[in-house]
Short mmCIF file of C-alpha atoms in Angstrom, two decimals:
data_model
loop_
_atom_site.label_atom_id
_atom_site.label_comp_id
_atom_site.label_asym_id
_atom_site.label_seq_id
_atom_site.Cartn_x
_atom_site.Cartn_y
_atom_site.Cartn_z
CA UNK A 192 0.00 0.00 0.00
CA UNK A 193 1.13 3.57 -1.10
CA UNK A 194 3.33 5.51 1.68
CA UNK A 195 0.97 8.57 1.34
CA UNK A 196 -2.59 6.63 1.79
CA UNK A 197 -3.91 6.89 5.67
CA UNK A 198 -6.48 4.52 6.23
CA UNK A 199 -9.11 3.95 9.55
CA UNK A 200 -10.70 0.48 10.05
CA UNK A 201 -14.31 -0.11 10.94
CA UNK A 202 -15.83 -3.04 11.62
CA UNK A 203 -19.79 -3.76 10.26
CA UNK A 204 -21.06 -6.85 11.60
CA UNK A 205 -18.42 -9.29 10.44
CA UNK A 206 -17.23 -7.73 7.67
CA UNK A 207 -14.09 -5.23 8.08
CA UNK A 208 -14.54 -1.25 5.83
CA UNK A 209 -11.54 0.69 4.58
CA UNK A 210 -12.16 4.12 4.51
CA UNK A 211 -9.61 6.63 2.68
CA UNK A 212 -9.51 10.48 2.25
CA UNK A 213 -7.27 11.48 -0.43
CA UNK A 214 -6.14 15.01 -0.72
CA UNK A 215 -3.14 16.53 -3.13
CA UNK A 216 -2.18 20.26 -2.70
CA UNK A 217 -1.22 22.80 -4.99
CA UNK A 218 -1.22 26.31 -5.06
CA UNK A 219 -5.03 27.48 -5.79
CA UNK A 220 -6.99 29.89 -7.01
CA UNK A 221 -10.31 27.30 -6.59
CA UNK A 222 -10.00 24.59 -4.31
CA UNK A 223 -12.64 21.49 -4.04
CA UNK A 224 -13.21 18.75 -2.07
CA UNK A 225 -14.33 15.47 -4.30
CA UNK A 226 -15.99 12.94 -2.35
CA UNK A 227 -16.94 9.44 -4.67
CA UNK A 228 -17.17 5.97 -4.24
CA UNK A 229 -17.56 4.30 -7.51
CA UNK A 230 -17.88 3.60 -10.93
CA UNK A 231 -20.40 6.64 -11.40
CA UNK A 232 -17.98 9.02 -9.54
CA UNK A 233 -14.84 8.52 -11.48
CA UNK A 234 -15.63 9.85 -14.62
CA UNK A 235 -16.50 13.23 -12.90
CA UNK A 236 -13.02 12.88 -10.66
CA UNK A 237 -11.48 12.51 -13.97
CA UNK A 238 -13.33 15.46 -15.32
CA UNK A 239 -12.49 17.81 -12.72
CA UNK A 240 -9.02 16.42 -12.37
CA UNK A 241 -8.36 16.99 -16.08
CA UNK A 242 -9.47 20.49 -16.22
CA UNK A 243 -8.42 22.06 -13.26
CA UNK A 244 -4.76 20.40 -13.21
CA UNK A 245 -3.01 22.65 -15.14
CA UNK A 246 -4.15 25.72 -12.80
CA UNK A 247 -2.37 24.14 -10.05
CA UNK A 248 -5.96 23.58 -7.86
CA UNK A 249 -6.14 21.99 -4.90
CA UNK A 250 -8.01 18.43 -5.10
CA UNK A 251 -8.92 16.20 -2.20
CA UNK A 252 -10.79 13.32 -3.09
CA UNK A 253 -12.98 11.16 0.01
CA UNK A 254 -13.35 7.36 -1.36
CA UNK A 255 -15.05 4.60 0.83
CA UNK A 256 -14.19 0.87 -0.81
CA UNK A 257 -13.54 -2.46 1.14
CA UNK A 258 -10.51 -2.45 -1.24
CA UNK A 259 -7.97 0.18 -2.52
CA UNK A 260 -8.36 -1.29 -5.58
CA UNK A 261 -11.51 0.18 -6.76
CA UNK A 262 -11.44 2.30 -9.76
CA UNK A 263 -11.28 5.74 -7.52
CA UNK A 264 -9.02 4.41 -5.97
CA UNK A 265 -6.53 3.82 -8.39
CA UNK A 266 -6.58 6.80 -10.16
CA UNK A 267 -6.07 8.48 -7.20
CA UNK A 268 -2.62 6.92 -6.56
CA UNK A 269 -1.94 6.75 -10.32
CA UNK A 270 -2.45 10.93 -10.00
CA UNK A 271 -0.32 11.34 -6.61
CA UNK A 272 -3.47 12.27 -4.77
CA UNK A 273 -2.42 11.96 -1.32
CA UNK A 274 -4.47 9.87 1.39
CA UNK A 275 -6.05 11.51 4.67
CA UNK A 276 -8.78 9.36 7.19
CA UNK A 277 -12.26 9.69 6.74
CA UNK A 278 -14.54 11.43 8.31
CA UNK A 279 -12.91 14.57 7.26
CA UNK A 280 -13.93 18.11 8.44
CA UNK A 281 -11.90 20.54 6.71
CA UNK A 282 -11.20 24.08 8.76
CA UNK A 283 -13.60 26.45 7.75
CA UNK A 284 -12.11 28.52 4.16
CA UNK A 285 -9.89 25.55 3.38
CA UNK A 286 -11.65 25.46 0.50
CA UNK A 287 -14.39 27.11 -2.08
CA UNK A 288 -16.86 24.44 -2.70
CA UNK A 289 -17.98 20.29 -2.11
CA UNK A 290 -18.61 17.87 -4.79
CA UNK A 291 -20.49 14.93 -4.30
CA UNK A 292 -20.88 12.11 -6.86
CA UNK A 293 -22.65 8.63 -5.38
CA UNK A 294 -20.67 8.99 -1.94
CA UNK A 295 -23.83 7.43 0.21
CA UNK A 296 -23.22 9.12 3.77
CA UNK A 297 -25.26 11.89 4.87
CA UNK A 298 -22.89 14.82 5.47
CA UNK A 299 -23.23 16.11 9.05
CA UNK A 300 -24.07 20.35 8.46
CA UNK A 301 -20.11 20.72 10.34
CA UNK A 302 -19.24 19.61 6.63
CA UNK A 303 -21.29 21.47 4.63
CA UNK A 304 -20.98 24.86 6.23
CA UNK A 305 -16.88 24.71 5.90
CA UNK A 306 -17.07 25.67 2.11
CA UNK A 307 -18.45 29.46 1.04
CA UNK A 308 -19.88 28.03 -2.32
CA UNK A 309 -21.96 24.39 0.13
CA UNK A 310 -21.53 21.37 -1.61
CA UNK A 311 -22.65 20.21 -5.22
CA UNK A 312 -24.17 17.35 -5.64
CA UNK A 313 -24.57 15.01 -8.78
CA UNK A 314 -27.34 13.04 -8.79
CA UNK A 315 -28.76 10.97 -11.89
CA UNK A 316 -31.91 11.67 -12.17
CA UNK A 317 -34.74 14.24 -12.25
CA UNK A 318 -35.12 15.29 -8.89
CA UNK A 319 -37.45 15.37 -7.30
CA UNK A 320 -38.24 11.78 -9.11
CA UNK A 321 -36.15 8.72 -7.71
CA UNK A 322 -34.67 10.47 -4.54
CA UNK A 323 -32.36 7.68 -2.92
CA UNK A 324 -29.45 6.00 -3.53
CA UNK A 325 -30.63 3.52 -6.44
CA UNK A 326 -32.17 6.24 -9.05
CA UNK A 327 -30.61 4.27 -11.73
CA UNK A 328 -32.07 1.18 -11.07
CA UNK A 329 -35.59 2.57 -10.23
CA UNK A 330 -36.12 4.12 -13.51
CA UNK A 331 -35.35 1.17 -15.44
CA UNK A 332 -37.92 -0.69 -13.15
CA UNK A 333 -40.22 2.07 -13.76
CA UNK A 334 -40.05 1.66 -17.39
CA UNK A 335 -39.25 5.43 -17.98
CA UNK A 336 -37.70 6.50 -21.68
CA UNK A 337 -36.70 9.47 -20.22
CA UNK A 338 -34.30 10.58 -17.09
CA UNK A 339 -31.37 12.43 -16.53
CA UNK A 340 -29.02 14.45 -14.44
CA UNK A 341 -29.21 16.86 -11.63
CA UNK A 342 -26.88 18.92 -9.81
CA UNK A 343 -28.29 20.13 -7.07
CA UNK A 344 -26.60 21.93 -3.29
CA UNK A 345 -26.60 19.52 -0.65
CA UNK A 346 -28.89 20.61 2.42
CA UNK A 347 -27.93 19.43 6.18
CA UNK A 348 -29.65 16.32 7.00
CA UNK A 349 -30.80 15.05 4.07
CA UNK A 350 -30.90 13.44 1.19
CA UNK A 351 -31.36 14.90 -2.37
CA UNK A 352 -33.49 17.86 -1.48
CA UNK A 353 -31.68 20.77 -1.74
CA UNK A 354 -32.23 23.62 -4.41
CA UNK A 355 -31.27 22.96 -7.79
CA UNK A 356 -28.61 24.28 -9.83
CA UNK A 357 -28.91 22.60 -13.26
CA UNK A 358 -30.99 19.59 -14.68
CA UNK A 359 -30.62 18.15 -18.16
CA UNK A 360 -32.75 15.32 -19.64
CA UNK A 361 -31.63 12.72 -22.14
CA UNK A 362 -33.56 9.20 -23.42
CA UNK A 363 -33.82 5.59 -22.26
CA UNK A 364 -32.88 3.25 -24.80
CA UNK A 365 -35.37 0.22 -25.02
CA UNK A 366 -33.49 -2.72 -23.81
CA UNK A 367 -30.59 -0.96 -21.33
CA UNK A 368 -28.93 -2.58 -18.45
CA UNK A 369 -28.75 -0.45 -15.24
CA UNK A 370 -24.68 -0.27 -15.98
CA UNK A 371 -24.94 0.89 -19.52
CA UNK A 372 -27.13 3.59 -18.20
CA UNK A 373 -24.85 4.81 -15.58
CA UNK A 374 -22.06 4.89 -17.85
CA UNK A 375 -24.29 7.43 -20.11
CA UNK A 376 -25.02 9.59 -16.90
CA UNK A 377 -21.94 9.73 -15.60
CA UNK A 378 -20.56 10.71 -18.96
CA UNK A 379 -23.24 13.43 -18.70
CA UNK A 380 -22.90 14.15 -15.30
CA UNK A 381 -19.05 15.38 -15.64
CA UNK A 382 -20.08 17.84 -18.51
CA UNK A 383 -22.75 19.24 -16.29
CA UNK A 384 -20.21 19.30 -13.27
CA UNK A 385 -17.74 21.51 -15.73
CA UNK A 386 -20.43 23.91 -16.90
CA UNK A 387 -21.30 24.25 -12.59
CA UNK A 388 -18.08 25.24 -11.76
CA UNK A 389 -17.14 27.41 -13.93
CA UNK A 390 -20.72 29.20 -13.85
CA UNK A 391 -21.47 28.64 -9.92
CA UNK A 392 -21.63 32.16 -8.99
CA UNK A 393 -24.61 32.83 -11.47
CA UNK A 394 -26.12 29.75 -10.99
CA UNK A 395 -26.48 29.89 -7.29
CA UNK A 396 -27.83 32.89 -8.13
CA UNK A 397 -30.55 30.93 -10.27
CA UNK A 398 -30.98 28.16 -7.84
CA UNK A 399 -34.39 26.81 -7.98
CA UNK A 400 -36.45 24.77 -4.58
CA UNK A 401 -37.13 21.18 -5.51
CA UNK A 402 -41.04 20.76 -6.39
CA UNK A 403 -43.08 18.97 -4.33
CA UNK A 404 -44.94 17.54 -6.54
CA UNK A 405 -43.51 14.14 -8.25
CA UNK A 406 -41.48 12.98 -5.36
CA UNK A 407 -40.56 9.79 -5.18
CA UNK A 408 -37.97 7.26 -3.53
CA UNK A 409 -35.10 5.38 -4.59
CA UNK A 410 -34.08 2.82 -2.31
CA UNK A 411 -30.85 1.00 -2.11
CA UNK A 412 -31.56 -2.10 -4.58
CA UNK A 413 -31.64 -5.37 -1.85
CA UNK A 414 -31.25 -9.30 -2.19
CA UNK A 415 -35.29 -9.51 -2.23
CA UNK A 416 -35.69 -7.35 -5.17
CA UNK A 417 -34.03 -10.47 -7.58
CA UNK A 418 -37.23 -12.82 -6.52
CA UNK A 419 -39.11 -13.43 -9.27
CA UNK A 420 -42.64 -13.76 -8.75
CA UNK A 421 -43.58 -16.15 -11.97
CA UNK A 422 -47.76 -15.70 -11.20
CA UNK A 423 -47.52 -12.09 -10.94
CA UNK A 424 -45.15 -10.79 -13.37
CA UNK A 425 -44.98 -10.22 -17.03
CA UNK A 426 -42.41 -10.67 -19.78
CA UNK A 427 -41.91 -7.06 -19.67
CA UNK A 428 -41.71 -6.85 -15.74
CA UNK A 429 -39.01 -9.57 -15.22
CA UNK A 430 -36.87 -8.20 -18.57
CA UNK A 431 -37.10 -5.04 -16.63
CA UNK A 432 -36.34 -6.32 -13.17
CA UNK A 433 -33.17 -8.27 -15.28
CA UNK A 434 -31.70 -5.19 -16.19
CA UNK A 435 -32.04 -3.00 -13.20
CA UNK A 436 -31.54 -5.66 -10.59
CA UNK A 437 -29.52 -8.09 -12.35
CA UNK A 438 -26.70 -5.90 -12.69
CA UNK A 439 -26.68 -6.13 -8.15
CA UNK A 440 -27.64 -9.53 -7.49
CA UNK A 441 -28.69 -12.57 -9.75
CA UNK A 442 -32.14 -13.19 -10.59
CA UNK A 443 -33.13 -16.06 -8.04
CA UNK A 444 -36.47 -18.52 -7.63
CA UNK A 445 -36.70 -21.68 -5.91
CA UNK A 446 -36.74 -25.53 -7.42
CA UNK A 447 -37.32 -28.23 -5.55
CA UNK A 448 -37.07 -26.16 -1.87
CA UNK A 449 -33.43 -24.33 -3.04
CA UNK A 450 -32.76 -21.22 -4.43
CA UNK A 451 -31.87 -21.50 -8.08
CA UNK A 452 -30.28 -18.05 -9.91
CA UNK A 453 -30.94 -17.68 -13.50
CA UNK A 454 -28.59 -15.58 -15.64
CA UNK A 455 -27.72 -14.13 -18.92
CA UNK A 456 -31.68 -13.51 -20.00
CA UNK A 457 -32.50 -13.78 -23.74
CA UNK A 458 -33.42 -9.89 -25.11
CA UNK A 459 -37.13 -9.77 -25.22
CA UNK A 460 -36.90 -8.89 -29.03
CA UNK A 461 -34.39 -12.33 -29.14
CA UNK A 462 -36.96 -14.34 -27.81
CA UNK A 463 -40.05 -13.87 -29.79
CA UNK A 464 -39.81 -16.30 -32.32
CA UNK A 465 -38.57 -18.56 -29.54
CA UNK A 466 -41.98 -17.84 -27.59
CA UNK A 467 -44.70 -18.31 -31.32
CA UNK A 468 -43.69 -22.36 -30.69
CA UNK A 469 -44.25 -22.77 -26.78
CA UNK A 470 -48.09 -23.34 -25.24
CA UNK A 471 -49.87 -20.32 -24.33
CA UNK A 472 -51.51 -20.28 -21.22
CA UNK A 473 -52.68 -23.87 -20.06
CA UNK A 474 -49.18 -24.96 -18.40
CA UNK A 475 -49.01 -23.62 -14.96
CA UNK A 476 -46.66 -20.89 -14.16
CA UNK A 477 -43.12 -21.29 -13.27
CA UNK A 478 -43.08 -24.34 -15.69
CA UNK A 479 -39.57 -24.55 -17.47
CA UNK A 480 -39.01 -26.28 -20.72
CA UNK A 481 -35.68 -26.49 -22.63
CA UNK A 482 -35.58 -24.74 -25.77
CA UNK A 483 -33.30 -26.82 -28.45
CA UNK A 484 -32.20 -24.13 -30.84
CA UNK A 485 -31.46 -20.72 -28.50
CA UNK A 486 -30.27 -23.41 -26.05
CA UNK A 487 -31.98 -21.51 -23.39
CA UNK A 488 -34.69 -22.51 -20.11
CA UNK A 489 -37.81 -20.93 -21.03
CA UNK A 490 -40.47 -20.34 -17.93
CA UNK A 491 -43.77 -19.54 -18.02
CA UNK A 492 -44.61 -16.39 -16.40
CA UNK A 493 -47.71 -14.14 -16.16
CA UNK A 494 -49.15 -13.58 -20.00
CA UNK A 495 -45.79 -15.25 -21.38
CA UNK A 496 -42.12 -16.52 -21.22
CA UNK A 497 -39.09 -15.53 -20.65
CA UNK A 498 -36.16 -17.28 -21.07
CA UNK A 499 -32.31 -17.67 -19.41
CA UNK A 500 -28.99 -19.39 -20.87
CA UNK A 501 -27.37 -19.87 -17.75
CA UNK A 502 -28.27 -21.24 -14.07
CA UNK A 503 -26.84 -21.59 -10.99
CA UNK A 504 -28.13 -24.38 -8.90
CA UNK A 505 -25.75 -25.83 -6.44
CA UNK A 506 -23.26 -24.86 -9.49
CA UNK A 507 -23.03 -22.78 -12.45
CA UNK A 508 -24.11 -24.24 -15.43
CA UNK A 509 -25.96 -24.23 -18.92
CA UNK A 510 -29.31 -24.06 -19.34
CA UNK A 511 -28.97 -27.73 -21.01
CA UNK A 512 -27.08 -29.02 -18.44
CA UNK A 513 -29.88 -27.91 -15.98
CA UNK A 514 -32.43 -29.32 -18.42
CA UNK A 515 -30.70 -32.68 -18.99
CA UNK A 516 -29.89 -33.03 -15.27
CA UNK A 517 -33.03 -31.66 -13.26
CA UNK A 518 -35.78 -31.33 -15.53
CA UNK A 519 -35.86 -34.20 -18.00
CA UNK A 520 -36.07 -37.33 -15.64
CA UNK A 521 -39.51 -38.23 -15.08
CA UNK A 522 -39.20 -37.88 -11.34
CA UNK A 523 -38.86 -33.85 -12.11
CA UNK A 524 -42.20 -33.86 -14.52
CA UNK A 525 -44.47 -31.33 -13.66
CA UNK A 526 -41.81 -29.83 -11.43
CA UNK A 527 -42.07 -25.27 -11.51
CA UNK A 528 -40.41 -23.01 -10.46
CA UNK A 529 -41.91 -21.70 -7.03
CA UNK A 530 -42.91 -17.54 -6.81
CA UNK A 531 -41.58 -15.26 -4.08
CA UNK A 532 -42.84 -11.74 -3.11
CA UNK A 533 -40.21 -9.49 -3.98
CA UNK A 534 -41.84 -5.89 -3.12
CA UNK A 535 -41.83 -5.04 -6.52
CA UNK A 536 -45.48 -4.69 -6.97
CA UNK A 537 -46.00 -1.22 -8.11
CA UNK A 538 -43.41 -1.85 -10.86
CA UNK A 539 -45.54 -4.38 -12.76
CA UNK A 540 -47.98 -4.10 -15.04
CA UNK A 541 -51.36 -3.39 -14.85
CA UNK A 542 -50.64 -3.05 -11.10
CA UNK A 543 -53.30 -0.42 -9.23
CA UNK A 544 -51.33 -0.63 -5.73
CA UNK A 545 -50.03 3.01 -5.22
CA UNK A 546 -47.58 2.88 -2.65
CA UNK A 547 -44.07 1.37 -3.20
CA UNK A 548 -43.44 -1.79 -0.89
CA UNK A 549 -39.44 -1.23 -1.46
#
């Protein structure tokens, strides 16, 4: 581990956290403090980083990771960014202005009132829709073909409601995965973070109260969101629950009492010619069959199929492996996949519930 890079240990249940606070000084005429976590904040370290470098700024980047060898991480030691422990309070006037991209901690008001300009936050999505820390994910459950980027000043205890600076929409496109999707926002997100900066006077100036009207939550993404529910869901709801929880944890049912994970879903579009030669609606569902030519397992589903190419149950294997070796033997006939509630409910379709159960 680098020389310059300070680290504090704290322990969560059984599971040891690294937290690091990197910092590198130069002589400034703007100085900001970069706090990130991820895959989502690096392109807008990078962004900053680029543009401010050659007018010797001062950076100090915050980064919690179980490993140094996240992505922020290593471009921080790759750019000499020097390491400092987390939580950090700067002195008051150490420097102009915050930015926050996908950091996850609530910043105590200590924090926030030690910079003249507050600090920015970048949050993808249209605030005030999809508040929380899984926007991404949400909107893709939601179905939306439109979202975008915020930046918006962080207020003292709490999240994503403080007065916005700029907002910028841009389309879905039919079929993304939550990843590809955060790898457009983030791309957009760092253009919107230059234009901030360099405008921030007038746009504080501009700064406009979050509506109250279209509020809605954003959870963290858990372990009970990957349930399918095989009576209850749709084609579209499970290719939609693929892509926005698949990319945190493996879609999972249950066969035979254990918990089965099915991966690497066919593409809706893929699979209708698949679907024209399997029954309609007189097998029960959750029933899988083995289709020959996609070499996928196709299961029946609310007004459908869907289908998967690979499984993991007790292993990882092919859908024909599965087939041949759970599904085929007349022991296993009339064997379905069981259905799990998943508090999904107001993301499928031709659901009237109103209230999110996530």
């Amino acid at each position: 581990m680098s020389p310059f890079l300070s680290k504090c240990l704290s322990l969560t249940g059984m599971q040891t956290r690294r937290r690091y606070c990197l910092t590198q000084s130069k002589s400034q005429p703007w100085k900001i403090l970069f706090l990130g976590t991820d895959d989502f904040s690096l392109p807008h370290l990078q962004a900053v980083h680029n543009r401010y470098e050659r007018f010797d700024v001062t950076y100090i980047l915050i980064i919690e990771a179980l490993t140094f060898s996240c992505a922020v991480g290593k471009y921080a030691m790759q750019a000499g960014i020097q390491g400092h422990v987390w939580p950090y309070v700067p002195q008051p006037g150490a420097f102009d202005v915050g930015v926050v991209a996908s950091f996850g901690h609530l910043l105590p008001a200590e924090l926030i009132n030690a910079f003249p300009h507050g600090i920015l936050n970048v949050h993808p999505s249209l605030l005030p829709k999809f508040r929380g820390s899984a926007p991404i994910n949400h909107t893709i459950l939601s179905g939306d073909s439109v979202t975008g980027v915020s930046i918006m000043q962080i207020a003292a205890h709490r999240f994503d409601v403080g007065p916005l600076l700029l907002q910028e929409k841009c389309n879905i496109e039919e079929g993304i995965s939550a990843t590809e999707l955060r790898s457009q926002l983030s791309s957009l997100g760092s253009k919107m973070l230059l234009h901030a900066l360099s405008d921030l006077h007038n746009l504080e100036k501009e700064a406009k109260v979050q509506s109250e009207v279209g509020v809605s939550k954003a959870p963290k993404i858990k372990l009970k969101h990957a349930r399918v529910n095989w009576e209850r869901q749709t084609p579209r709801d499970i290719d939609r629950q693929y892509r926005a929880v698949g990319t945190v944890h493996t879609l999972q049912s249950e066969w035979q009492g254990q918990v089965v994970k099915m991966d690497d879903m066919v593409p809706l579009k893929e699979f209708q010619p698949i679907e024209k030669g399997l029954p309609s609606n007189d097998v029960p569902c959750g029933t899988p069959l083995f289709h020959i030519a996609s070499e996928s397992l196709c299961i029946k589903c609310r007004d459908g199929w869907v289908a998967f190419r690979q499984i993991v149950f007790k292993k990882q294997m092919s859908a024909k492996d599965f087939s041949n070796g759970y599904i085929s033997s007349d022991r296993n006939h009339g064997e379905t996949f069981q259905s799990h509630e998943n508090g999904l409910r107001n993301y499928f379709e031709n659901n009237t519930i109103a209230e999110r159960e996530c």
